[in-house]
Coordinates of C-alpha atoms in Angstrom, one line a residue:
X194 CA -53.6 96.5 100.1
X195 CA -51.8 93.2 98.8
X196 CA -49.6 91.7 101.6
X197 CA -47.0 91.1 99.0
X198 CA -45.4 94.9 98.2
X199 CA -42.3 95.1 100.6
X200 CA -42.3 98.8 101.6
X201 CA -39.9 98.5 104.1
X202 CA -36.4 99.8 104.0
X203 CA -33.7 96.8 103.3
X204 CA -30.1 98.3 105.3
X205 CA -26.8 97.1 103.5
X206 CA -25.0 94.6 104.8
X207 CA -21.6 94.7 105.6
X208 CA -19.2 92.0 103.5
X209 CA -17.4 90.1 105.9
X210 CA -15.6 86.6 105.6
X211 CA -17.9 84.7 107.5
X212 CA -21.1 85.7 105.6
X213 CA -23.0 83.0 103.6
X214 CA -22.5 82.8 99.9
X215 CA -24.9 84.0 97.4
X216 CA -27.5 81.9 96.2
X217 CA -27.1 80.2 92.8
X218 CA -29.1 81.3 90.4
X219 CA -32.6 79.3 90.0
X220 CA -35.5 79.3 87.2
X221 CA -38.4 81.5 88.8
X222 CA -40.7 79.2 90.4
X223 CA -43.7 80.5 88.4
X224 CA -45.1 78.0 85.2
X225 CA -42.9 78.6 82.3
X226 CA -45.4 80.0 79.7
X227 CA -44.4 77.7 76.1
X228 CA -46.1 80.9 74.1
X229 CA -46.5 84.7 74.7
X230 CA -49.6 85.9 75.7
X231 CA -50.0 88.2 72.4
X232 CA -47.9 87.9 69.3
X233 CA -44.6 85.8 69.5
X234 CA -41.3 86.9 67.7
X235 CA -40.8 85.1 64.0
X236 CA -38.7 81.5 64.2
X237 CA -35.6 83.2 62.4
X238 CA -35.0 85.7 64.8
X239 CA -35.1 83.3 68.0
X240 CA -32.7 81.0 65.5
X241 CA -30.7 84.3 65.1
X242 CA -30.4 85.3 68.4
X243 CA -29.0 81.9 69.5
X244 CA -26.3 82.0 66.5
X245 CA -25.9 85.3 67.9
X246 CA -25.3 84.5 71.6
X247 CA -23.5 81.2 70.8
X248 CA -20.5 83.1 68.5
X249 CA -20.3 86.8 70.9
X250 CA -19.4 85.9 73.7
X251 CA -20.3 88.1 76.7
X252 CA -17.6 91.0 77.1
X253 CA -15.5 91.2 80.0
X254 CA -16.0 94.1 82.3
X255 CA -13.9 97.7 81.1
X256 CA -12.5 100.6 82.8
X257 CA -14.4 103.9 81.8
X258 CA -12.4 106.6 80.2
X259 CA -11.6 109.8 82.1
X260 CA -13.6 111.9 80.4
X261 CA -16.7 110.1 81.2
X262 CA -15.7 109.8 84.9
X263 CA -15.1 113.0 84.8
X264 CA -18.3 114.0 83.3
X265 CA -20.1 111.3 85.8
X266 CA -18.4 113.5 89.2
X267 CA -20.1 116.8 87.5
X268 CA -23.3 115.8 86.6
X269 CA -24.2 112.8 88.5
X270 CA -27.4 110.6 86.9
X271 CA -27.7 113.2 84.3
X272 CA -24.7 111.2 82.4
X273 CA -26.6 108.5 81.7
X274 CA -28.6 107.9 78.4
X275 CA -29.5 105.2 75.4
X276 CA -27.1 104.3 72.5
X277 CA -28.9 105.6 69.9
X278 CA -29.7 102.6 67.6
X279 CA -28.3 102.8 63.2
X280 CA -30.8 100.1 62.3
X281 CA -33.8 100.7 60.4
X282 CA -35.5 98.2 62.5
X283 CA -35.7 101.2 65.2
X284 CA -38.2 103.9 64.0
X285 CA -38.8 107.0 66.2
X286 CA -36.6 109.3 68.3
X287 CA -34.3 108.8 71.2
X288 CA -33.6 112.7 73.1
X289 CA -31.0 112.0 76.1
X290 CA -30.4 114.5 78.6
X291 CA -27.6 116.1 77.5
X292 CA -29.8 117.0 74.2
X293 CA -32.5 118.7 76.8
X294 CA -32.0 122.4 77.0
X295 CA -34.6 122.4 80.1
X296 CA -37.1 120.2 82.4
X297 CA -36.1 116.8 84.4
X298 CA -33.1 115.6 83.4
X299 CA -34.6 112.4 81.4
X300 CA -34.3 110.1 78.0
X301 CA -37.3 111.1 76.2
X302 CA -38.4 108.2 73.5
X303 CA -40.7 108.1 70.6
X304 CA -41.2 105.7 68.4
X305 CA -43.6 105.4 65.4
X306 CA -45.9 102.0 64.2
X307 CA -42.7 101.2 62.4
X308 CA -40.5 100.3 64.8
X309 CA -40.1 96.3 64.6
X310 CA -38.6 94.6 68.0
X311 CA -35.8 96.2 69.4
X312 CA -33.9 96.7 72.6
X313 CA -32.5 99.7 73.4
X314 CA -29.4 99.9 75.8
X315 CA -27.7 102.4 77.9
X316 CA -24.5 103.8 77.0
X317 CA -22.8 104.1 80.2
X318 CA -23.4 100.5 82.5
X319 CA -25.2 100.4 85.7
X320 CA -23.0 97.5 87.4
X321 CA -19.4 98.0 86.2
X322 CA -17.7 94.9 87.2
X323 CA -14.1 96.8 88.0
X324 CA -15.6 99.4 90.4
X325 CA -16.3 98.9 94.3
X326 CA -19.7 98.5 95.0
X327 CA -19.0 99.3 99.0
X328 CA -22.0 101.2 100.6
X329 CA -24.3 100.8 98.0
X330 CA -27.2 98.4 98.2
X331 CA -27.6 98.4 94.6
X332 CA -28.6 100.4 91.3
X333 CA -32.8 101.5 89.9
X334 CA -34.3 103.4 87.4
X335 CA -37.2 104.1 86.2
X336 CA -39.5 104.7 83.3
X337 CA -43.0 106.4 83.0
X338 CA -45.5 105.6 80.0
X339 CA -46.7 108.5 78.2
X340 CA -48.5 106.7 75.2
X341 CA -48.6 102.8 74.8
X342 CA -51.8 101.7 72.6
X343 CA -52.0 98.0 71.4
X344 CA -50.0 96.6 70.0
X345 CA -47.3 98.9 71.2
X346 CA -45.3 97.4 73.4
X347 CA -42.6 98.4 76.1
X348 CA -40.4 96.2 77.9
X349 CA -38.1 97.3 81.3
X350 CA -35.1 95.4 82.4
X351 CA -31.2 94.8 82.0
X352 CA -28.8 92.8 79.7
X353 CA -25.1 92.1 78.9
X354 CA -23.6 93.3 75.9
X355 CA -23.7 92.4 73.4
X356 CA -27.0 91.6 73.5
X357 CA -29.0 90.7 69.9
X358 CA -30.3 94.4 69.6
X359 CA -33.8 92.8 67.5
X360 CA -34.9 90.9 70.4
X361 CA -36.4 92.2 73.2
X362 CA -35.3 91.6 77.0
X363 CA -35.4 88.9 78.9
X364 CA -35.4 86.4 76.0
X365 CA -32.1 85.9 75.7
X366 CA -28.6 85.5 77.6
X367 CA -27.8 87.7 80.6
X368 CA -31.2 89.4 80.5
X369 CA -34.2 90.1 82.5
X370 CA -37.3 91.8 81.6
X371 CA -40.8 92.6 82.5
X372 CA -42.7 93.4 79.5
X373 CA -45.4 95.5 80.1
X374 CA -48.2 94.0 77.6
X375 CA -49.1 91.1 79.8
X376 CA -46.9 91.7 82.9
X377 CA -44.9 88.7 82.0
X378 CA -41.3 88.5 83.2
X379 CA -38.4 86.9 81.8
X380 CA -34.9 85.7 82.0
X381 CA -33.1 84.2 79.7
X382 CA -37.0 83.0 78.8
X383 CA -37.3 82.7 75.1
X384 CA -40.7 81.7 75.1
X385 CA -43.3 82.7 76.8
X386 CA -42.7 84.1 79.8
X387 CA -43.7 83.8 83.5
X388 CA -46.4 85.3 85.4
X389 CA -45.1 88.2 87.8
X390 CA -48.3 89.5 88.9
X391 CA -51.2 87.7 90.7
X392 CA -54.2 89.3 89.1
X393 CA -55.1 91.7 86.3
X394 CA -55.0 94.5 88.8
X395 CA -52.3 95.9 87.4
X396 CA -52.1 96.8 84.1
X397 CA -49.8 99.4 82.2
X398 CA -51.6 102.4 81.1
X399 CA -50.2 106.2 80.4
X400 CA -49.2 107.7 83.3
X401 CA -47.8 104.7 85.3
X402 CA -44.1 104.2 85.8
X403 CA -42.4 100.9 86.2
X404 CA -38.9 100.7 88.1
X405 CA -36.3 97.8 87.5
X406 CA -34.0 97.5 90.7
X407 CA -31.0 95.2 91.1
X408 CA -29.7 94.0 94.9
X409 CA -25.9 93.1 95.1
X410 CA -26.4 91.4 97.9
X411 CA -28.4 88.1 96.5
X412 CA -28.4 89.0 93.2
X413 CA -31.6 90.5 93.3
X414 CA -34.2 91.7 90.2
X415 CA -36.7 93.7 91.5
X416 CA -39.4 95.8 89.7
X417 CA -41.7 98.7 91.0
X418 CA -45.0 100.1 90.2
X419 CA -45.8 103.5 90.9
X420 CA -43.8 103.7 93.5
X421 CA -44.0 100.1 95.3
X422 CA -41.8 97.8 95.7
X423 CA -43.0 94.4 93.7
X424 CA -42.0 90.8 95.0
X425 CA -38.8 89.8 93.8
X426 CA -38.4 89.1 90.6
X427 CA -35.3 86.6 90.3
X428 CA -32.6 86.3 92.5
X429 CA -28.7 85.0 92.4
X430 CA -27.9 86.5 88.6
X431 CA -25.3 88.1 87.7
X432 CA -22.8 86.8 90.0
X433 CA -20.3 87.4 91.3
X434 CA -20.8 91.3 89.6
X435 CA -17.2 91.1 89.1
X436 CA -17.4 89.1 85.9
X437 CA -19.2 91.4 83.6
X438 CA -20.9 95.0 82.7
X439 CA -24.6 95.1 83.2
X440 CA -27.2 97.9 81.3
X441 CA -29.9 99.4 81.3
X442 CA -32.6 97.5 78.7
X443 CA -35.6 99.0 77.0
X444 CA -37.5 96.6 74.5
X445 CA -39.4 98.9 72.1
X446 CA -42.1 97.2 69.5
X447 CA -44.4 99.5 67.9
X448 CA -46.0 103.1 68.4
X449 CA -44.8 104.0 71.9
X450 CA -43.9 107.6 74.1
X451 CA -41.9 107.1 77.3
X452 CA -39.5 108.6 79.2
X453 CA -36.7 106.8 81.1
X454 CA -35.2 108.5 84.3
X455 CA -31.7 107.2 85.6
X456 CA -32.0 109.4 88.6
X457 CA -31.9 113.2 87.0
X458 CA -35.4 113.4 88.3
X459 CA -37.2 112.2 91.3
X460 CA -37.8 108.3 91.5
X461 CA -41.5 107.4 92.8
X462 CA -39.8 104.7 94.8
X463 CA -39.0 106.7 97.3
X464 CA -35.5 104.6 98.7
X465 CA -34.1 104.9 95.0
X466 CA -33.5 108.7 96.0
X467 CA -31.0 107.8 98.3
X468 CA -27.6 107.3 97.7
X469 CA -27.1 103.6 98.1
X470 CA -29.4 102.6 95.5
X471 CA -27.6 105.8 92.6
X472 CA -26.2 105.0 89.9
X473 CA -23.1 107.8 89.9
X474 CA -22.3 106.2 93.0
X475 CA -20.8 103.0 92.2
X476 CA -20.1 103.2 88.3
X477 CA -16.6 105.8 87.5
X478 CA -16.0 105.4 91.1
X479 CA -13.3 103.5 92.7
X480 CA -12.0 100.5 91.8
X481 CA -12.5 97.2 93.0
X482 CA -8.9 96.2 92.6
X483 CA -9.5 93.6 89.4
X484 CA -8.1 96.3 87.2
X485 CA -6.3 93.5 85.3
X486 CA -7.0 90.4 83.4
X487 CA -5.9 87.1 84.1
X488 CA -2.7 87.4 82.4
X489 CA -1.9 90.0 84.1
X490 CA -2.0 92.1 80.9
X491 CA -4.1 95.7 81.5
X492 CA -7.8 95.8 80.2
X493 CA -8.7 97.7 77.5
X494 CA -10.6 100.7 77.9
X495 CA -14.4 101.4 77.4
X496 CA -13.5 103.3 74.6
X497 CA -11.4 100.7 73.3
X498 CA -14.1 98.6 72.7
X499 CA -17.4 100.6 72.7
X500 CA -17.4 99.9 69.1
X501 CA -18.0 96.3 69.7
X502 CA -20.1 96.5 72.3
X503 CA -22.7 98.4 70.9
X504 CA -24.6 95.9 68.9

């Protein structure tokens, strides 16, 4: 068994005064691959994405409205799902839970030979920057490959919205992703990656399911595979949490089947299941305090700006 998988439990620690600051964010140690290992995105889209990034700035953290908090007390992880994309780039199906009339309480995706580069995003974030993250550890979810043939391609991580929707994560700002072609992470990466894993060993095929973890502590990214913890993936992003939203990313290229679990069914990494590491637990809860901006005027609400956000 490779000496690298942590399976031990981390306990949270307790924010006090006279604990040492975060670390600052730090490229990955691992060579900086210039190309991918398979096909590479077309030159206007990277040109695009960095118009993109360079005129949307990255949206402040919002309050939820009541009704979703409201929903998130009565139904937990089940709340959770992906905005359902309105560009033709996407081709296939997105089923959320609240669609599912039966079985695990999942986000069932299909997509069809089609489907160009896309990145699919939760609609509900899993690190809300005005709620109090006190107690929890940090927030996971999973997803489990049902079909993924060359040159179908899925990719597991987070982003910031808005986040250019035709590129896939981990490519551009305020995103991380493993994609699951070459085992190749990424953040902020726009070429070609970094290796994450030490051999060919472990290769995506149906059946397996890939977690994406983040630890508040230090920043963490963190991926699983069936069930075991990987090395860490990059550490000291996204802080402090306090500045901004995170979600859930799913890069989609090609004809794919997966599922996506935000905790409505069991996690195979077994210390997701508790409740320091749930989702419902930390996002709609209470608040952190920052509840207004810095000129004192009140933020607007998620609705307020969901329109804008979703892109």
């Amino acid at each position: 068994m490779p000496s690298f998988f942590n399976f031990g439990r981390r306990t949270p620690q307790p924010q006090t005064q006279n604990q040492p600051a975060p670390p600052q964010w730090a490229p990955a140690p691992e060579l900086s691959h210039t190309y991918g290992l398979k096909d590479d995105a077309p030159g206007e889209e990277f040109d695009a994405a960095e118009a993109f990034c360079a005129s949307h700035p990255v949206e402040s953290p919002r309050l939820l409205e009541s009704y979703i908090v409201e929903r998130i007390r009565a139904i937990g992880c089940r709340a959770w799902g992906l905005t359902i994309p309105q560009s033709t780039r996407f081709q296939g199906a997105i089923r959320n839970p609240e669609d599912a009339k039966s079985g695990p309480a999942v986000v069932r995706v299909e997509t069809s030979p089609q489907c160009k580069d896309f990145c699919l995003m939760s609609d509900l974030p899993l690190v809300a920057g005005l709620y109090d993250m006190q107690g929890k550890q940090g927030v996971y979810y999973e997803l489990t490959i049902i079909e993924m043939v060359d040159p179908g391609l899925v990719a597991i991580g987070t982003a910031c919205r808005p986040y250019p929707e035709y590129r896939l994560p981990g490519w551009n700002r305020m995103s991380a992703g493993l994609h699951l072609d070459d085992m190749r992470k990424f953040f902020e990466d726009p070429y070609g990656g970094r290796d994450y894993m030490p051999n060919d060993s472990y290769k995506v095929v149906e059946g397996d399911t890939i977690g994406c973890g983040y630890e508040f502590q230090d920043g963490v990214i963190f991926f699983t595979y069936n069930g075991m913890r990987l090395p860490d993936a990059f550490t000291g992003v996204y802080l402090p949490s306090t500045k901004q939203d995170v979600y859930a990313s799913v890069g989609v290229s090609g004809a794919v089947k997966f599922s996506v679990n935000f905790g409505g069914d069991y996690f195979r990494w077994l210390e997701g299941n508790e409740w320091s590491w749930r989702v419902e637990g930390l996002v709609g809860g209470r608040l952190n305090g920052a509840i207004e901006g810095d000129s004192g005027e009140e933020l607007p609400s998620y609705r307020e700006v969901a329109g804008s956000s979703f892109h």
